[in-house]
Amino acid sequence: MTKHNFGAGPCILPKEVLKLASESIINFNEIDLSILEISHRSQDFINVIEKAKKLVIDLLNVPNNYSILFLQGGASLQFFMSALNLLKKDQTAGYINTGSWSKKALLEAKKIGNVEIIASSEEKGFSFIPRNINISDKISYVHFTSNNTIYGTQFHSYPKRSKNCFIVSDMSSDIFSKKINISDFDIIYAGAQKNIGPAGTTLVIINNEVLNINSNLPSMLDYSVHVDKSSMFNTPPVFSIYVSMLTLQWLKKMGGINKIEKINDNKSRILYDAIDESNYLKGYANKADRSKMNVTFTIENDNKKKKFDEMCQHKSIVGIKGHRSVGGYRASLYNALEIDSVNVLVDIIKSL
Ligand SMILES: *Cc1c(COP(=O)(O)O)cnc(C)c1O
C-alpha cells in the first residue's frame, strides 16, 4: 500500500526520480556501468554536475556573480564553514536564534570569533519569528535559519543585506519551495535531504564577493578552493548529486518554483485550516510565522490522541511524530508530497 510520507528528513522524493535513480545503479546512461562505479572525472558525470548547477541557476534565477557548490558534511559543516570563511578577528557576526539549528550554527561560529545574538525566540519555545530586528553597524554579517524544521516557523520576510553587512541563510528545509531573490543573500546553504535529494551533498550558493575574505584556510573548508575546482577538489558525492539533479529536473518539468509555490501554499493552507477548525488540535507556531513546510501541532486529549494515532497508522501515514525536543506532531509538506496525502491527513482530522 502507498505510504503517505510526512517525514521531516531525510524525506519523500518523487517516485519517478526514485525509478530513474534505481535504474542508474545498474546501467547509467546505457553505458553498461553503474553510476556508482564511474569516475567522477568522466564526461558522463561532468555532464551530471553541470546539469545540476544549471538547474539550480534556472530554477532560482541565480545571477552570474554567484557560484554554485555541491559539498559534503551537511548543513552542520556549513555552520562552521560559513563563519570560518566570513568572520574576521576584529568583527562581530549577528545571529538570529530561532531554534535548535540556529543555535548549533551560532555555537560553531563562536569557535571562530565574536558572535552577538541579535534576536531570539527562545523564551517562548521558539514558537515565533522575531520582528523589527536592529542590525547595528558593527555587525559584519547576519545569519538566520529561513525555516525552522523542528518548531514549524518560517521567515516570510528576510533581514536586509547592506553594503557593510552580508546575509547568510541556512535554507535546508525550504529552499526550492518558494521564490527567493538570490541577490538578497551572500551565502545560502542547504543539506540536500529535505527538498533537494538524498543525504550526502550540501548545496551552497555563494556571492563571489565574499570569497577570500579569510585566506589560507584548510583546503576542504575554503569556499574559494571549491569554486576554483568546480566542486571537484576531491571526489564529490556522485550519487547524491545525480539524484539531486533528477529531483531538480522533475521540479523544472512540473512548472518550476512558481508552480510548486502555489501547490505548497495550497497544501499548507488546507492543513492549517483543518487544524484551526478542529476543536482538539492546537497549532504550535504563532499564526503569522507558520511554516509552509513543517506543520507542528499537539493533541492534548489522550483519547483523541490514541484515535488519531490509530487512524494515521490505518491510512499508512508515516513520519508524523514531532521532533523529540518538542513532542506532539509534525507534518512535513516538502515539494514531493502530493496533495492527496495531505487530504488523507485532513480527512482523519475532520473525522475525529
Ligand atoms: C536538517 C537541518 C539541518 C541539519 O542538516 P545536516 O545536513 O544533517 O547537517 C540544519 N538546518 C536545518 C534548517 C535543517 O532542517
Short mmCIF file of C-alpha atoms and ligand atoms in Angstrom, two decimals:
data_model
loop_
_atom_site.label_atom_id
_atom_site.label_comp_id
_atom_site.label_asym_id
_atom_site.label_seq_id
_atom_site.Cartn_x
_atom_site.Cartn_y
_atom_site.Cartn_z
CA MET A 1 0.00 0.00 0.00
CA THR A 2 1.25 3.52 -0.77
CA LYS A 3 2.69 5.24 2.24
CA HIS A 4 1.99 8.90 2.89
CA ASN A 5 5.44 10.07 3.95
CA PHE A 6 5.31 13.21 6.11
CA GLY A 7 8.87 12.68 7.37
CA ALA A 8 10.95 15.77 8.19
CA GLY A 9 14.20 14.50 6.72
CA PRO A 10 15.53 12.57 5.01
CA CYS A 11 12.22 12.90 3.32
CA ILE A 12 9.99 11.94 0.46
CA LEU A 13 11.35 12.08 -3.10
CA PRO A 14 9.27 11.93 -6.30
CA LYS A 15 8.50 8.35 -7.39
CA GLU A 16 9.78 8.93 -10.93
CA VAL A 17 13.08 10.20 -9.52
CA LEU A 18 13.46 7.03 -7.44
CA LYS A 19 12.78 4.92 -10.52
CA LEU A 20 15.41 6.69 -12.65
CA ALA A 21 17.87 6.64 -9.75
CA SER A 22 17.43 2.91 -9.26
CA GLU A 23 17.95 2.22 -12.97
CA SER A 24 21.18 4.25 -12.91
CA ILE A 25 22.62 1.94 -10.27
CA ILE A 26 22.56 -0.96 -12.73
CA ASN A 27 23.12 0.79 -16.03
CA PHE A 28 23.81 4.51 -16.10
CA ASN A 29 23.05 6.32 -19.38
CA GLU A 30 23.10 2.96 -21.25
CA ILE A 31 26.88 2.74 -20.78
CA ASP A 32 26.70 -0.68 -19.06
CA LEU A 33 28.27 0.74 -15.92
CA SER A 34 26.69 1.82 -12.65
CA ILE A 35 26.59 5.49 -11.61
CA LEU A 36 28.33 4.15 -8.50
CA GLU A 37 31.36 2.85 -10.38
CA ILE A 38 32.20 5.55 -12.92
CA SER A 39 34.94 8.13 -12.49
CA HIS A 40 33.80 11.49 -11.20
CA ARG A 41 36.17 12.93 -13.85
CA SER A 42 34.36 11.11 -16.66
CA GLN A 43 32.37 13.17 -19.13
CA ASP A 44 29.24 11.28 -18.09
CA PHE A 45 29.48 12.60 -14.54
CA ILE A 46 30.72 16.06 -15.51
CA ASN A 47 27.54 16.34 -17.55
CA VAL A 48 25.53 15.44 -14.44
CA ILE A 49 27.10 18.02 -12.13
CA GLU A 50 27.00 20.73 -14.79
CA LYS A 51 23.33 19.98 -15.43
CA ALA A 52 22.60 20.08 -11.69
CA LYS A 53 24.27 23.50 -11.44
CA LYS A 54 22.38 24.79 -14.43
CA LEU A 55 19.07 23.63 -12.94
CA VAL A 56 19.84 25.48 -9.69
CA ILE A 57 20.64 28.62 -11.71
CA ASP A 58 17.50 28.32 -13.86
CA LEU A 59 15.08 27.45 -11.07
CA LEU A 60 16.28 30.14 -8.65
CA ASN A 61 17.36 32.74 -11.21
CA VAL A 62 20.88 32.86 -9.80
CA PRO A 63 22.83 35.93 -11.08
CA ASN A 64 26.20 35.23 -12.69
CA ASN A 65 28.23 36.79 -9.88
CA TYR A 66 27.31 33.80 -7.71
CA SER A 67 28.87 30.31 -7.59
CA ILE A 68 27.07 27.01 -7.05
CA LEU A 69 28.78 24.32 -4.98
CA PHE A 70 27.89 20.74 -4.12
CA LEU A 71 29.82 19.95 -0.93
CA GLN A 72 29.76 17.31 1.80
CA GLY A 73 29.40 17.45 5.57
CA GLY A 74 25.74 18.51 5.60
CA ALA A 75 24.31 21.82 6.72
CA SER A 76 26.06 21.14 10.04
CA LEU A 77 29.50 21.63 8.47
CA GLN A 78 28.25 24.89 6.92
CA PHE A 79 27.53 26.23 10.44
CA PHE A 80 31.30 26.28 10.97
CA MET A 81 32.49 26.74 7.41
CA SER A 82 30.45 29.88 6.69
CA ALA A 83 31.81 31.54 9.84
CA LEU A 84 35.36 30.37 9.13
CA ASN A 85 35.26 31.97 5.68
CA LEU A 86 33.39 35.18 6.61
CA LEU A 87 34.16 36.20 10.16
CA LYS A 88 37.30 38.27 10.67
CA LYS A 89 39.06 38.51 14.02
CA ASP A 90 38.12 42.16 14.68
CA GLN A 91 34.49 41.77 13.59
CA THR A 92 31.20 40.61 15.08
CA ALA A 93 28.63 38.38 13.44
CA GLY A 94 24.91 38.75 14.26
CA TYR A 95 22.90 35.54 14.74
CA ILE A 96 19.14 35.24 14.91
CA ASN A 97 18.28 32.43 17.28
CA THR A 98 15.02 30.82 16.14
CA GLY A 99 15.58 27.17 17.00
CA SER A 100 17.92 24.24 17.51
CA TRP A 101 19.62 24.60 14.12
CA SER A 102 20.21 28.34 14.58
CA LYS A 103 21.69 27.65 17.97
CA LYS A 104 24.03 25.00 16.64
CA ALA A 105 25.11 27.44 13.93
CA LEU A 106 25.92 30.20 16.40
CA LEU A 107 27.78 27.85 18.74
CA GLU A 108 30.03 26.83 15.85
CA ALA A 109 30.58 30.46 14.82
CA LYS A 110 31.65 31.29 18.40
CA LYS A 111 34.59 28.95 17.86
CA ILE A 112 35.75 31.32 15.11
CA GLY A 113 35.13 34.78 16.56
CA ASN A 114 32.74 37.28 18.09
CA VAL A 115 29.07 36.44 17.88
CA GLU A 116 26.15 38.52 19.06
CA ILE A 117 22.63 37.11 19.28
CA ILE A 118 20.71 39.99 17.70
CA ALA A 119 17.26 38.44 18.20
CA SER A 120 15.84 35.28 19.73
CA SER A 121 12.54 33.47 20.17
CA GLU A 122 13.92 31.03 22.71
CA GLU A 123 11.95 32.47 25.66
CA LYS A 124 8.71 31.33 24.02
CA GLY A 125 9.89 27.88 22.98
CA PHE A 126 10.91 29.10 19.51
CA SER A 127 7.25 29.42 18.57
CA PHE A 128 7.63 32.70 16.68
CA ILE A 129 9.93 34.70 14.37
CA PRO A 130 11.39 37.89 15.91
CA ARG A 131 10.39 41.15 14.19
CA ASN A 132 11.99 44.61 13.77
CA ILE A 133 15.47 43.28 14.31
CA ASN A 134 18.02 46.00 14.83
CA ILE A 135 21.25 45.35 12.97
CA SER A 136 23.92 47.69 14.35
CA ASP A 137 26.80 48.99 12.24
CA LYS A 138 29.32 46.72 13.87
CA ILE A 139 27.66 43.55 12.56
CA SER A 140 29.59 42.23 9.54
CA TYR A 141 27.10 39.52 8.62
CA VAL A 142 23.74 38.23 9.78
CA HIS A 143 22.99 34.52 9.94
CA PHE A 144 19.48 33.11 10.16
CA THR A 145 17.58 29.86 9.54
CA SER A 146 14.88 30.59 6.96
CA ASN A 147 12.65 27.71 8.05
CA ASN A 148 12.76 26.13 11.48
CA THR A 149 12.20 22.49 10.65
CA ILE A 150 11.69 21.40 14.25
CA TYR A 151 9.34 24.14 15.51
CA GLY A 152 7.42 24.83 12.31
CA THR A 153 8.15 28.54 11.99
CA GLN A 154 9.37 30.31 8.85
CA PHE A 155 10.66 33.75 7.91
CA HIS A 156 8.16 35.28 5.48
CA SER A 157 10.38 38.33 5.00
CA TYR A 158 14.15 38.47 5.41
CA PRO A 159 16.74 40.67 7.12
CA LYS A 160 18.06 43.19 4.61
CA ARG A 161 21.51 42.99 3.09
CA SER A 162 23.56 46.15 3.07
CA LYS A 163 26.97 47.22 1.79
CA ASN A 164 28.59 46.52 5.15
CA CYS A 165 26.50 43.60 6.26
CA PHE A 166 26.35 40.29 4.41
CA ILE A 167 23.49 37.84 4.76
CA VAL A 168 23.95 34.11 5.38
CA SER A 169 20.98 31.78 5.47
CA ASP A 170 20.51 28.12 6.30
CA MET A 171 17.71 27.22 3.88
CA SER A 172 17.93 23.46 4.35
CA SER A 173 14.22 22.94 4.78
CA ASP A 174 12.61 25.48 2.46
CA ILE A 175 14.92 26.01 -0.50
CA PHE A 176 13.15 25.40 -3.83
CA SER A 177 9.76 25.63 -2.10
CA LYS A 178 9.11 29.28 -2.96
CA LYS A 179 10.52 32.27 -4.84
CA ILE A 180 13.57 33.95 -3.35
CA ASN A 181 15.72 36.78 -4.63
CA ILE A 182 19.26 35.41 -4.60
CA SER A 183 20.81 38.92 -4.64
CA ASP A 184 19.40 39.47 -1.13
CA PHE A 185 21.83 36.83 0.18
CA ASP A 186 25.58 36.24 0.20
CA ILE A 187 25.65 32.63 1.28
CA ILE A 188 22.74 30.22 1.11
CA TYR A 189 23.34 26.65 2.20
CA ALA A 190 21.09 23.63 2.36
CA GLY A 191 21.59 19.96 3.18
CA ALA A 192 20.08 18.09 0.23
CA GLN A 193 17.93 15.68 2.20
CA LYS A 194 14.92 17.96 2.79
CA ASN A 195 13.88 19.44 -0.53
CA ILE A 196 16.67 18.62 -2.99
CA GLY A 197 17.61 14.95 -2.94
CA PRO A 198 19.17 12.27 -0.75
CA ALA A 199 21.54 12.97 2.14
CA GLY A 200 25.19 13.24 1.17
CA THR A 201 25.55 16.59 -0.52
CA THR A 202 25.05 20.18 0.58
CA LEU A 203 24.12 22.90 -1.86
CA VAL A 204 25.92 26.22 -1.36
CA ILE A 205 25.08 29.32 -3.37
CA ILE A 206 27.71 31.96 -2.73
CA ASN A 207 28.27 35.54 -3.81
CA ASN A 208 31.75 35.68 -5.37
CA GLU A 209 32.30 38.92 -3.46
CA VAL A 210 32.59 37.03 -0.16
CA LEU A 211 35.17 34.50 -1.38
CA ASN A 212 38.66 35.14 0.02
CA ILE A 213 37.61 37.31 3.00
CA ASN A 214 39.67 34.99 5.20
CA SER A 215 42.54 33.28 3.42
CA ASN A 216 44.90 30.38 3.96
CA LEU A 217 42.13 28.14 5.33
CA PRO A 218 42.25 24.33 5.29
CA SER A 219 41.52 23.47 1.65
CA MET A 220 38.39 21.40 2.32
CA LEU A 221 36.89 24.27 4.35
CA ASP A 222 37.76 27.04 1.90
CA TYR A 223 34.91 28.05 -0.42
CA SER A 224 37.33 29.58 -2.92
CA VAL A 225 39.12 26.23 -3.36
CA HIS A 226 35.82 24.50 -4.13
CA VAL A 227 34.82 27.29 -6.53
CA ASP A 228 38.19 27.04 -8.33
CA LYS A 229 37.81 23.28 -8.63
CA SER A 230 34.10 23.34 -9.60
CA SER A 231 33.13 21.20 -6.57
CA MET A 232 35.71 18.60 -7.65
CA PHE A 233 38.59 19.34 -5.30
CA ASN A 234 38.12 15.77 -4.11
CA THR A 235 35.66 13.03 -5.07
CA PRO A 236 32.20 14.56 -4.82
CA PRO A 237 29.18 12.56 -3.57
CA VAL A 238 28.37 11.34 -7.05
CA PHE A 239 25.11 9.52 -6.40
CA SER A 240 23.65 12.20 -4.16
CA ILE A 241 24.40 14.87 -6.77
CA TYR A 242 22.90 12.71 -9.51
CA VAL A 243 19.63 12.15 -7.62
CA SER A 244 19.51 15.85 -6.69
CA MET A 245 19.85 16.66 -10.40
CA LEU A 246 16.95 14.32 -11.17
CA THR A 247 14.78 15.98 -8.49
CA LEU A 248 15.53 19.46 -9.82
CA GLN A 249 14.75 18.23 -13.33
CA TRP A 250 11.43 16.91 -12.03
CA LEU A 251 10.73 20.28 -10.42
CA LYS A 252 11.51 22.15 -13.62
CA LYS A 253 9.33 19.81 -15.67
CA MET A 254 6.38 20.28 -13.36
CA GLY A 255 6.48 24.06 -13.76
CA GLY A 256 9.36 25.30 -11.60
CA ILE A 257 9.26 27.45 -8.49
CA ASN A 258 6.15 29.48 -9.38
CA LYS A 259 4.12 26.33 -9.77
CA ILE A 260 5.46 24.50 -6.71
CA GLU A 261 4.96 27.61 -4.56
CA LYS A 262 1.26 27.64 -5.43
CA ILE A 263 0.98 23.92 -4.71
CA ASN A 264 2.82 24.35 -1.39
CA ASP A 265 0.60 27.31 -0.42
CA ASN A 266 -2.43 25.20 -1.10
CA LYS A 267 -1.18 22.12 0.76
CA SER A 268 -0.28 24.08 3.89
CA ARG A 269 -3.49 26.15 3.79
CA ILE A 270 -5.80 23.14 3.79
CA LEU A 271 -3.89 21.51 6.64
CA TYR A 272 -3.76 24.67 8.79
CA ASP A 273 -7.46 25.30 8.11
CA ALA A 274 -8.26 21.77 9.32
CA ILE A 275 -6.16 22.34 12.46
CA ASP A 276 -7.84 25.68 13.19
CA GLU A 277 -11.32 24.32 12.58
CA SER A 278 -10.83 21.26 14.78
CA ASN A 279 -11.56 21.61 18.50
CA TYR A 280 -8.89 19.21 19.68
CA LEU A 281 -5.77 20.10 17.68
CA LYS A 282 -3.57 23.01 18.63
CA GLY A 283 -1.04 24.57 16.26
CA TYR A 284 2.37 25.13 17.86
CA ALA A 285 3.66 28.13 15.90
CA ASN A 286 2.49 31.74 16.06
CA LYS A 287 -0.02 32.02 13.21
CA ALA A 288 1.76 34.77 11.26
CA ASP A 289 5.02 32.80 11.36
CA ARG A 290 3.71 29.38 10.41
CA SER A 291 5.91 27.27 8.17
CA LYS A 292 4.56 26.02 4.87
CA MET A 293 6.99 23.11 5.01
CA ASN A 294 6.69 21.75 8.57
CA VAL A 295 3.30 21.92 10.25
CA THR A 296 3.56 21.40 14.02
CA PHE A 297 0.62 20.70 16.32
CA THR A 298 -0.35 18.94 19.53
CA ILE A 299 -3.31 16.93 20.77
CA GLU A 300 -4.00 17.30 24.47
CA ASN A 301 -6.87 14.86 24.84
CA ASP A 302 -5.37 11.38 25.33
CA ASN A 303 -8.39 9.61 23.93
CA LYS A 304 -8.33 11.69 20.74
CA LYS A 305 -4.60 11.24 20.50
CA LYS A 306 -4.95 7.48 20.64
CA LYS A 307 -7.62 7.52 17.93
CA PHE A 308 -5.59 9.90 15.79
CA ASP A 309 -2.53 7.63 16.02
CA GLU A 310 -4.62 4.58 15.12
CA MET A 311 -6.17 6.30 12.12
CA CYS A 312 -2.80 7.51 10.87
CA GLN A 313 -1.45 4.01 11.08
CA HIS A 314 -4.53 2.57 9.40
CA LYS A 315 -4.21 5.04 6.49
CA SER A 316 -0.45 4.42 6.08
CA ILE A 317 0.65 7.85 7.26
CA VAL A 318 4.30 7.78 8.35
CA GLY A 319 6.83 10.24 9.78
CA ILE A 320 4.32 12.49 11.52
CA LYS A 321 5.70 12.31 15.06
CA GLY A 322 7.09 15.61 16.35
CA HIS A 323 10.81 16.13 16.96
CA ARG A 324 11.94 14.62 20.25
CA SER A 325 12.70 18.09 21.62
CA VAL A 326 9.12 19.43 21.21
CA GLY A 327 6.88 16.35 21.14
CA GLY A 328 3.43 16.49 19.55
CA TYR A 329 3.14 16.09 15.81
CA ARG A 330 4.90 17.47 12.76
CA ALA A 331 3.59 17.01 9.23
CA SER A 332 6.28 17.93 6.71
CA LEU A 333 4.94 19.04 3.36
CA TYR A 334 8.05 19.07 1.17
CA ASN A 335 7.80 19.52 -2.59
CA ALA A 336 7.40 15.83 -3.46
CA LEU A 337 4.50 15.25 -1.04
CA GLU A 338 1.32 15.13 -3.09
CA ILE A 339 -1.85 16.94 -2.15
CA ASP A 340 -3.63 13.56 -1.98
CA SER A 341 -1.51 12.70 1.05
CA VAL A 342 -2.48 15.98 2.73
CA ASN A 343 -6.12 15.22 2.01
CA VAL A 344 -5.83 11.82 3.69
CA LEU A 345 -4.50 13.54 6.83
CA VAL A 346 -7.15 16.28 6.68
CA ASP A 347 -9.90 13.64 6.38
CA ILE A 348 -8.61 11.94 9.53
CA ILE A 349 -8.56 15.26 11.41
CA LYS A 350 -12.13 16.03 10.35
CA SER A 351 -13.41 12.53 11.19
CA LEU A 352 -12.42 12.62 14.86
C1 LIG B 1 18.07 19.17 8.83
C2 LIG B 1 18.58 20.51 9.06
C3 LIG B 1 19.93 20.76 9.36
C4 LIG B 1 20.94 19.65 9.54
O1 LIG B 1 21.38 19.22 8.33
P1 LIG B 1 22.55 18.14 8.18
O2 LIG B 1 22.67 18.06 6.68
O3 LIG B 1 22.07 16.87 8.81
O4 LIG B 1 23.75 18.67 8.83
C5 LIG B 1 20.35 22.06 9.51
N1 LIG B 1 19.49 23.09 9.37
C6 LIG B 1 18.18 22.89 9.10
C7 LIG B 1 17.28 24.06 8.96
C8 LIG B 1 17.69 21.61 8.94
O5 LIG B 1 16.40 21.41 8.66
#
